[in-house]
PDB file of C-alpha atoms in Angstrom:
ATOM      1  CA  MET A   1     132.885  75.787 112.873  1.00  0.00           C
ATOM      2  CA  ASN A   2     131.852  77.434 116.211  1.00  0.00           C
ATOM      3  CA  LYS A   3     128.328  78.553 117.178  1.00  0.00           C
ATOM      4  CA  ARG A   4     128.972  82.114 116.100  1.00  0.00           C
ATOM      5  CA  GLU A   5     130.122  81.260 112.642  1.00  0.00           C
ATOM      6  CA  GLY A   6     127.131  78.777 112.356  1.00  0.00           C
ATOM      7  CA  ARG A   7     124.670  81.537 113.203  1.00  0.00           C
ATOM      8  CA  SER A   8     126.376  83.993 110.686  1.00  0.00           C
ATOM      9  CA  PHE A   9     126.296  81.355 108.018  1.00  0.00           C
ATOM     10  CA  LYS A  10     122.552  80.627 108.800  1.00  0.00           C
ATOM     11  CA  ASN A  11     121.735  84.436 108.661  1.00  0.00           C
ATOM     12  CA  SER A  12     123.623  85.018 105.442  1.00  0.00           C
ATOM     13  CA  GLU A  13     121.709  82.120 103.827  1.00  0.00           C
ATOM     14  CA  ARG A  14     118.311  83.364 105.056  1.00  0.00           C
ATOM     15  CA  TRP A  15     119.142  86.847 103.803  1.00  0.00           C
ATOM     16  CA  LYS A  16     120.189  85.311 100.363  1.00  0.00           C
ATOM     17  CA  ARG A  17     116.913  83.383 100.073  1.00  0.00           C
ATOM     18  CA  LYS A  18     114.979  86.478 101.119  1.00  0.00           C
ATOM     19  CA  PHE A  19     116.799  88.643  98.624  1.00  0.00           C
ATOM     20  CA  GLU A  20     116.184  85.970  95.838  1.00  0.00           C
ATOM     21  CA  GLU A  21     112.373  85.808  96.791  1.00  0.00           C
ATOM     22  CA  GLU A  22     112.292  89.525  96.568  1.00  0.00           C
ATOM     23  CA  ARG A  23     113.946  89.781  93.214  1.00  0.00           C
ATOM     24  CA  GLU A  24     111.668  87.000  91.830  1.00  0.00           C
ATOM     25  CA  LEU A  25     108.509  88.846  93.067  1.00  0.00           C
ATOM     26  CA  TYR A  26     109.771  92.013  91.317  1.00  0.00           C
ATOM     27  CA  ARG A  27     110.603  90.088  88.115  1.00  0.00           C
ATOM     28  CA  GLU A  28     107.065  88.719  88.128  1.00  0.00           C
ATOM     29  CA  ILE A  29     105.611  92.309  88.642  1.00  0.00           C
ATOM     30  CA  GLN A  30     107.737  93.607  85.741  1.00  0.00           C
ATOM     31  CA  GLU A  31     106.641  90.678  83.336  1.00  0.00           C
ATOM     32  CA  ALA A  32     102.873  91.368  84.160  1.00  0.00           C
ATOM     33  CA  ALA A  33     102.933  95.200  84.273  1.00  0.00           C
ATOM     34  CA  ASP A  34     105.928  96.749  82.593  1.00  0.00           C
ATOM     35  CA  ASP A  35     103.731  99.101  80.784  1.00  0.00           C
ATOM     36  CA  ILE A  36     102.385 100.429  84.077  1.00  0.00           C
ATOM     37  CA  LEU A  37     105.801 100.687  85.689  1.00  0.00           C
ATOM     38  CA  GLN A  38     107.090 102.594  82.772  1.00  0.00           C
ATOM     39  CA  SER A  39     104.189 105.027  82.434  1.00  0.00           C
ATOM     40  CA  ALA A  40     104.684 108.689  83.245  1.00  0.00           C
ATOM     41  CA  ASN A  41     101.600 108.906  85.303  1.00  0.00           C
ATOM     42  CA  PHE A  42     102.559 105.866  87.439  1.00  0.00           C
ATOM     43  CA  ASN A  43     106.097 107.352  87.889  1.00  0.00           C
ATOM     44  CA  SER A  44     104.579 110.790  88.868  1.00  0.00           C
ATOM     45  CA  THR A  45     103.386 108.949  91.980  1.00  0.00           C
ATOM     46  CA  LYS A  46     106.846 108.966  93.245  1.00  0.00           C
ATOM     47  CA  SER A  47     106.286 112.647  94.240  1.00  0.00           C
ATOM     48  CA  HIS A  48     103.049 111.885  96.313  1.00  0.00           C
ATOM     49  CA  ILE A  49     103.218 110.744  99.806  1.00  0.00           C
ATOM     50  CA  GLN A  50     100.903 107.846 100.887  1.00  0.00           C
ATOM     51  CA  HIS A  51     101.593 107.024 104.544  1.00  0.00           C
ATOM     52  CA  GLY A  52     104.306 108.356 106.860  1.00  0.00           C
ATOM     53  CA  ASN A  53     107.049 109.086 104.205  1.00  0.00           C
ATOM     54  CA  MET A  54     106.225 106.289 101.812  1.00  0.00           C
ATOM     55  CA  THR A  55     105.410 107.359  98.316  1.00  0.00           C
ATOM     56  CA  VAL A  56     102.327 106.235  96.520  1.00  0.00           C
ATOM     57  CA  ASN A  57     104.535 104.442  94.024  1.00  0.00           C
ATOM     58  CA  ASP A  58     106.469 102.561  96.618  1.00  0.00           C
ATOM     59  CA  HIS A  59     103.297 101.647  98.450  1.00  0.00           C
ATOM     60  CA  CYS A  60     101.564 100.228  95.240  1.00  0.00           C
ATOM     61  CA  ILE A  61     104.648  98.114  94.442  1.00  0.00           C
ATOM     62  CA  ARG A  62     104.908  96.948  97.985  1.00  0.00           C
ATOM     63  CA  VAL A  63     101.215  96.068  97.853  1.00  0.00           C
ATOM     64  CA  ALA A  64     101.723  93.969  94.648  1.00  0.00           C
ATOM     65  CA  LYS A  65     104.592  92.169  96.305  1.00  0.00           C
ATOM     66  CA  TYR A  66     102.619  91.321  99.435  1.00  0.00           C
ATOM     67  CA  SER A  67      99.670  90.268  97.320  1.00  0.00           C
ATOM     68  CA  LEU A  68     101.747  87.730  95.468  1.00  0.00           C
ATOM     69  CA  ALA A  69     103.359  86.620  98.713  1.00  0.00           C
ATOM     70  CA  LEU A  70      99.859  86.116 100.216  1.00  0.00           C
ATOM     71  CA  SER A  71      98.490  84.115  97.373  1.00  0.00           C
ATOM     72  CA  LYS A  72     101.518  81.871  97.372  1.00  0.00           C
ATOM     73  CA  LYS A  73     101.735  81.486 101.193  1.00  0.00           C
ATOM     74  CA  PHE A  74      98.069  80.495 101.471  1.00  0.00           C
ATOM     75  CA  ARG A  75      97.908  78.750  98.175  1.00  0.00           C
ATOM     76  CA  ILE A  76      94.938  80.869  96.890  1.00  0.00           C
ATOM     77  CA  PRO A  77      94.418  80.195  93.259  1.00  0.00           C
ATOM     78  CA  CYS A  78      93.952  83.366  91.379  1.00  0.00           C
ATOM     79  CA  SER A  79      95.021  85.350  88.306  1.00  0.00           C
ATOM     80  CA  ARG A  80      98.398  86.637  89.305  1.00  0.00           C
ATOM     81  CA  ARG A  81      98.656  88.934  86.354  1.00  0.00           C
ATOM     82  CA  GLU A  82      95.361  90.680  87.272  1.00  0.00           C
ATOM     83  CA  LEU A  83      96.378  90.613  90.942  1.00  0.00           C
ATOM     84  CA  ILE A  84      99.531  92.573  90.096  1.00  0.00           C
ATOM     85  CA  ARG A  85      98.007  94.996  87.757  1.00  0.00           C
ATOM     86  CA  GLY A  86      95.105  95.690  90.140  1.00  0.00           C
ATOM     87  CA  ALA A  87      97.518  96.106  93.108  1.00  0.00           C
ATOM     88  CA  LEU A  88      99.649  98.564  91.240  1.00  0.00           C
ATOM     89  CA  LEU A  89      96.623 100.689  90.102  1.00  0.00           C
ATOM     90  CA  HIS A  90      94.637 100.521  93.293  1.00  0.00           C
ATOM     91  CA  ASP A  91      95.820 103.986  94.409  1.00  0.00           C
ATOM     92  CA  TYR A  92      96.061 105.576  90.878  1.00  0.00           C
ATOM     93  CA  PHE A  93      94.385 108.747  92.001  1.00  0.00           C
ATOM     94  CA  LEU A  94      97.435 110.930  90.875  1.00  0.00           C
ATOM     95  CA  TYR A  95      97.484 113.651  93.620  1.00  0.00           C
ATOM     96  CA  ASP A  96      99.046 114.001  96.979  1.00  0.00           C
ATOM     97  CA  TRP A  97      96.073 113.795  99.427  1.00  0.00           C
ATOM     98  CA  HIS A  98      98.080 115.476 102.195  1.00  0.00           C
ATOM     99  CA  ASP A  99      98.459 118.769 100.250  1.00  0.00           C
ATOM    100  CA  PRO A 100      95.763 121.258 101.268  1.00  0.00           C
ATOM    101  CA  ASP A 101      93.309 121.794  98.410  1.00  0.00           C
ATOM    102  CA  MET A 102      90.574 124.443  98.955  1.00  0.00           C
ATOM    103  CA  ILE A 103      88.723 123.714  95.770  1.00  0.00           C
ATOM    104  CA  SER A 104      88.414 119.906  96.300  1.00  0.00           C
ATOM    105  CA  PRO A 105      89.466 119.134  99.878  1.00  0.00           C
ATOM    106  CA  HIS A 106      90.882 115.677 100.353  1.00  0.00           C
ATOM    107  CA  LYS A 107      89.083 115.184 103.804  1.00  0.00           C
ATOM    108  CA  LEU A 108      87.104 112.214 102.510  1.00  0.00           C
ATOM    109  CA  HIS A 109      89.912 110.806 100.438  1.00  0.00           C
ATOM    110  CA  GLY A 110      89.529 107.297 102.011  1.00  0.00           C
ATOM    111  CA  PHE A 111      85.908 107.147 100.656  1.00  0.00           C
ATOM    112  CA  TYR A 112      86.321 108.611  97.237  1.00  0.00           C
ATOM    113  CA  HIS A 113      89.852 107.788  96.027  1.00  0.00           C
ATOM    114  CA  PRO A 114      89.009 104.248  94.733  1.00  0.00           C
ATOM    115  CA  GLY A 115      86.569 105.746  92.243  1.00  0.00           C
ATOM    116  CA  LYS A 116      89.072 108.395  91.232  1.00  0.00           C
ATOM    117  CA  ALA A 117      91.799 105.598  90.787  1.00  0.00           C
ATOM    118  CA  LEU A 118      89.411 103.574  88.773  1.00  0.00           C
ATOM    119  CA  LYS A 119      88.615 106.464  86.481  1.00  0.00           C
ATOM    120  CA  ASN A 120      92.209 107.322  85.899  1.00  0.00           C
ATOM    121  CA  ALA A 121      93.264 103.824  85.415  1.00  0.00           C
ATOM    122  CA  SER A 122      90.491 103.092  82.932  1.00  0.00           C
ATOM    123  CA  ALA A 123      91.334 106.112  80.860  1.00  0.00           C
ATOM    124  CA  GLU A 124      94.892 104.811  80.449  1.00  0.00           C
ATOM    125  CA  TYR A 125      94.650 101.041  80.382  1.00  0.00           C
ATOM    126  CA  ASP A 126      92.334  98.307  79.201  1.00  0.00           C
ATOM    127  CA  LEU A 127      91.154  96.886  82.473  1.00  0.00           C
ATOM    128  CA  THR A 128      89.527  93.508  83.003  1.00  0.00           C
ATOM    129  CA  PRO A 129      86.595  93.157  85.234  1.00  0.00           C
ATOM    130  CA  ARG A 130      88.845  91.702  87.950  1.00  0.00           C
ATOM    131  CA  GLU A 131      91.141  94.677  87.847  1.00  0.00           C
ATOM    132  CA  LYS A 132      88.325  96.998  88.164  1.00  0.00           C
ATOM    133  CA  GLU A 133      86.984  95.209  90.947  1.00  0.00           C
ATOM    134  CA  ILE A 134      90.404  95.253  92.805  1.00  0.00           C
ATOM    135  CA  ILE A 135      90.663  99.077  92.327  1.00  0.00           C
ATOM    136  CA  LYS A 136      87.036  99.815  93.086  1.00  0.00           C
ATOM    137  CA  LYS A 137      86.765  97.681  96.354  1.00  0.00           C
ATOM    138  CA  HIS A 138      90.261  97.788  97.830  1.00  0.00           C
ATOM    139  CA  MET A 139      88.987 100.199 100.657  1.00  0.00           C
ATOM    140  CA  TRP A 140      86.324  97.857 101.833  1.00  0.00           C
ATOM    141  CA  PRO A 141      84.718  98.362 104.473  1.00  0.00           C
ATOM    142  CA  LEU A 142      84.652 102.048 103.431  1.00  0.00           C
ATOM    143  CA  THR A 143      83.329 101.139 100.073  1.00  0.00           C
ATOM    144  CA  VAL A 144      80.480  99.328 101.720  1.00  0.00           C
ATOM    145  CA  VAL A 145      80.005  96.612  99.066  1.00  0.00           C
ATOM    146  CA  PRO A 146      82.725  94.012  99.721  1.00  0.00           C
ATOM    147  CA  PRO A 147      84.923  92.390  97.007  1.00  0.00           C
ATOM    148  CA  THR A 148      83.522  89.609  95.100  1.00  0.00           C
ATOM    149  CA  CYS A 149      86.735  87.946  93.658  1.00  0.00           C
ATOM    150  CA  ARG A 150      89.812  86.383  95.425  1.00  0.00           C
ATOM    151  CA  GLU A 151      92.167  88.851  93.800  1.00  0.00           C
ATOM    152  CA  ALA A 152      90.357  91.852  95.281  1.00  0.00           C
ATOM    153  CA  TRP A 153      90.233  90.268  98.735  1.00  0.00           C
ATOM    154  CA  ILE A 154      94.085  89.629  98.526  1.00  0.00           C
ATOM    155  CA  VAL A 155      94.855  93.150  97.586  1.00  0.00           C
ATOM    156  CA  THR A 156      92.506  94.605 100.123  1.00  0.00           C
ATOM    157  CA  THR A 157      94.310  92.523 102.764  1.00  0.00           C
ATOM    158  CA  ALA A 158      97.763  93.395 101.491  1.00  0.00           C
ATOM    159  CA  ASP A 159      96.790  97.038 101.320  1.00  0.00           C
ATOM    160  CA  LYS A 160      95.606  97.143 104.952  1.00  0.00           C
ATOM    161  CA  TRP A 161      98.812  95.463 106.120  1.00  0.00           C
ATOM    162  CA  CYS A 162     101.085  97.674 104.179  1.00  0.00           C
ATOM    163  CA  SER A 163      99.132 100.905 105.207  1.00  0.00           C
ATOM    164  CA  LEU A 164      99.349  99.811 108.857  1.00  0.00           C
ATOM    165  CA  MET A 165     103.084  99.112 108.664  1.00  0.00           C
ATOM    166  CA  GLU A 166     103.842 102.402 106.853  1.00  0.00           C
ATOM    167  CA  THR A 167     101.670 104.491 109.313  1.00  0.00           C
ATOM    168  CA  VAL A 168     103.386 103.169 112.342  1.00  0.00           C
ATOM    169  CA  GLY A 169     106.855 103.435 110.792  1.00  0.00           C
ATOM    170  CA  VAL A 170     107.755  99.770 110.349  1.00  0.00           C
ATOM    171  CA  HIS A 171     107.971 100.079 106.657  1.00  0.00           C
ATOM    172  CA  LYS A 172     109.873 103.394 105.809  1.00  0.00           C
ATOM    173  CA  GLY A 173     110.158 105.084 102.499  1.00  0.00           C
ATOM    174  CA  HIS A 174     112.193 108.114 101.511  1.00  0.00           C
ATOM    175  CA  GLY A 175     109.292 109.914 100.176  1.00  0.00           C
ATOM    176  CA  LYS A 176     109.494 113.550  98.838  1.00  0.00           C
ATOM    177  CA  ILE A 177     112.116 114.371 101.364  1.00  0.00           C
ATOM    178  CA  LEU A 178     114.922 113.257  99.072  1.00  0.00           C
ATOM    179  CA  GLU A 179     113.555 115.295  96.138  1.00  0.00           C
ATOM    180  CA  LYS A 180     113.470 118.439  98.275  1.00  0.00           C
ATOM    181  CA  VAL A 181     117.216 117.704  99.431  1.00  0.00           C
ATOM    182  CA  LYS A 182     118.303 117.178  95.831  1.00  0.00           C
ATOM    183  CA  TYR A 183     116.559 120.491  94.731  1.00  0.00           C
ATOM    184  CA  LEU A 184     118.207 122.413  97.708  1.00  0.00           C
ATOM    185  CA  ARG A 185     121.619 120.934  96.704  1.00  0.00           C
ATOM    186  CA  LEU A 186     121.048 121.792  93.038  1.00  0.00           C
ATOM    187  CA  GLU A 187     120.053 125.351  94.018  1.00  0.00           C
ATOM    188  CA  GLU A 188     123.199 125.691  96.146  1.00  0.00           C
ATOM    189  CA  SER A 189     125.415 124.529  93.430  1.00  0.00           C
ATOM    190  CA  GLU A 190     124.064 126.983  90.948  1.00  0.00           C
ATOM    191  CA  GLN A 191     124.921 129.884  93.336  1.00  0.00           C
TER     192      GLN A 191
END
């Protein structure tokens, strides 16, 4: 085996490991929160943009994955179920904060969306105190009072990282753009 073949083999093995890790994280998320993943409201967040062209839905799932990875990497003992559920619901505000709204402008979205997300999530799910803490304090330091549990600190950190990567374009989603393209194609085919 020459050097080139050796590198290709190592790369393919690395990608296989990465793929399996990703699959395992998603499996754990499904086990802990299938009710959330299947809900109509959570799925409606696929039509709301978060950062760049990443949807709120994709962002929340990514934050859940990164939260699990952080707790594993740094061996932080925590309730993984509550970590997952809190991460999925941390941005459960159910509107696109980029859309102009003259009645209730979203200019201070960063400050008030944790409360809106908590209200929406509490109306739909039986939340534990930790899950409430995660949702309520994930925007620290904008929320002023810092998180008081490990799970909330982990989600806050993962959220900041994911938001940065989405904003600078490292993590890319397909956002509402694909929906508009599908709609235009459907419209063309009907004519």
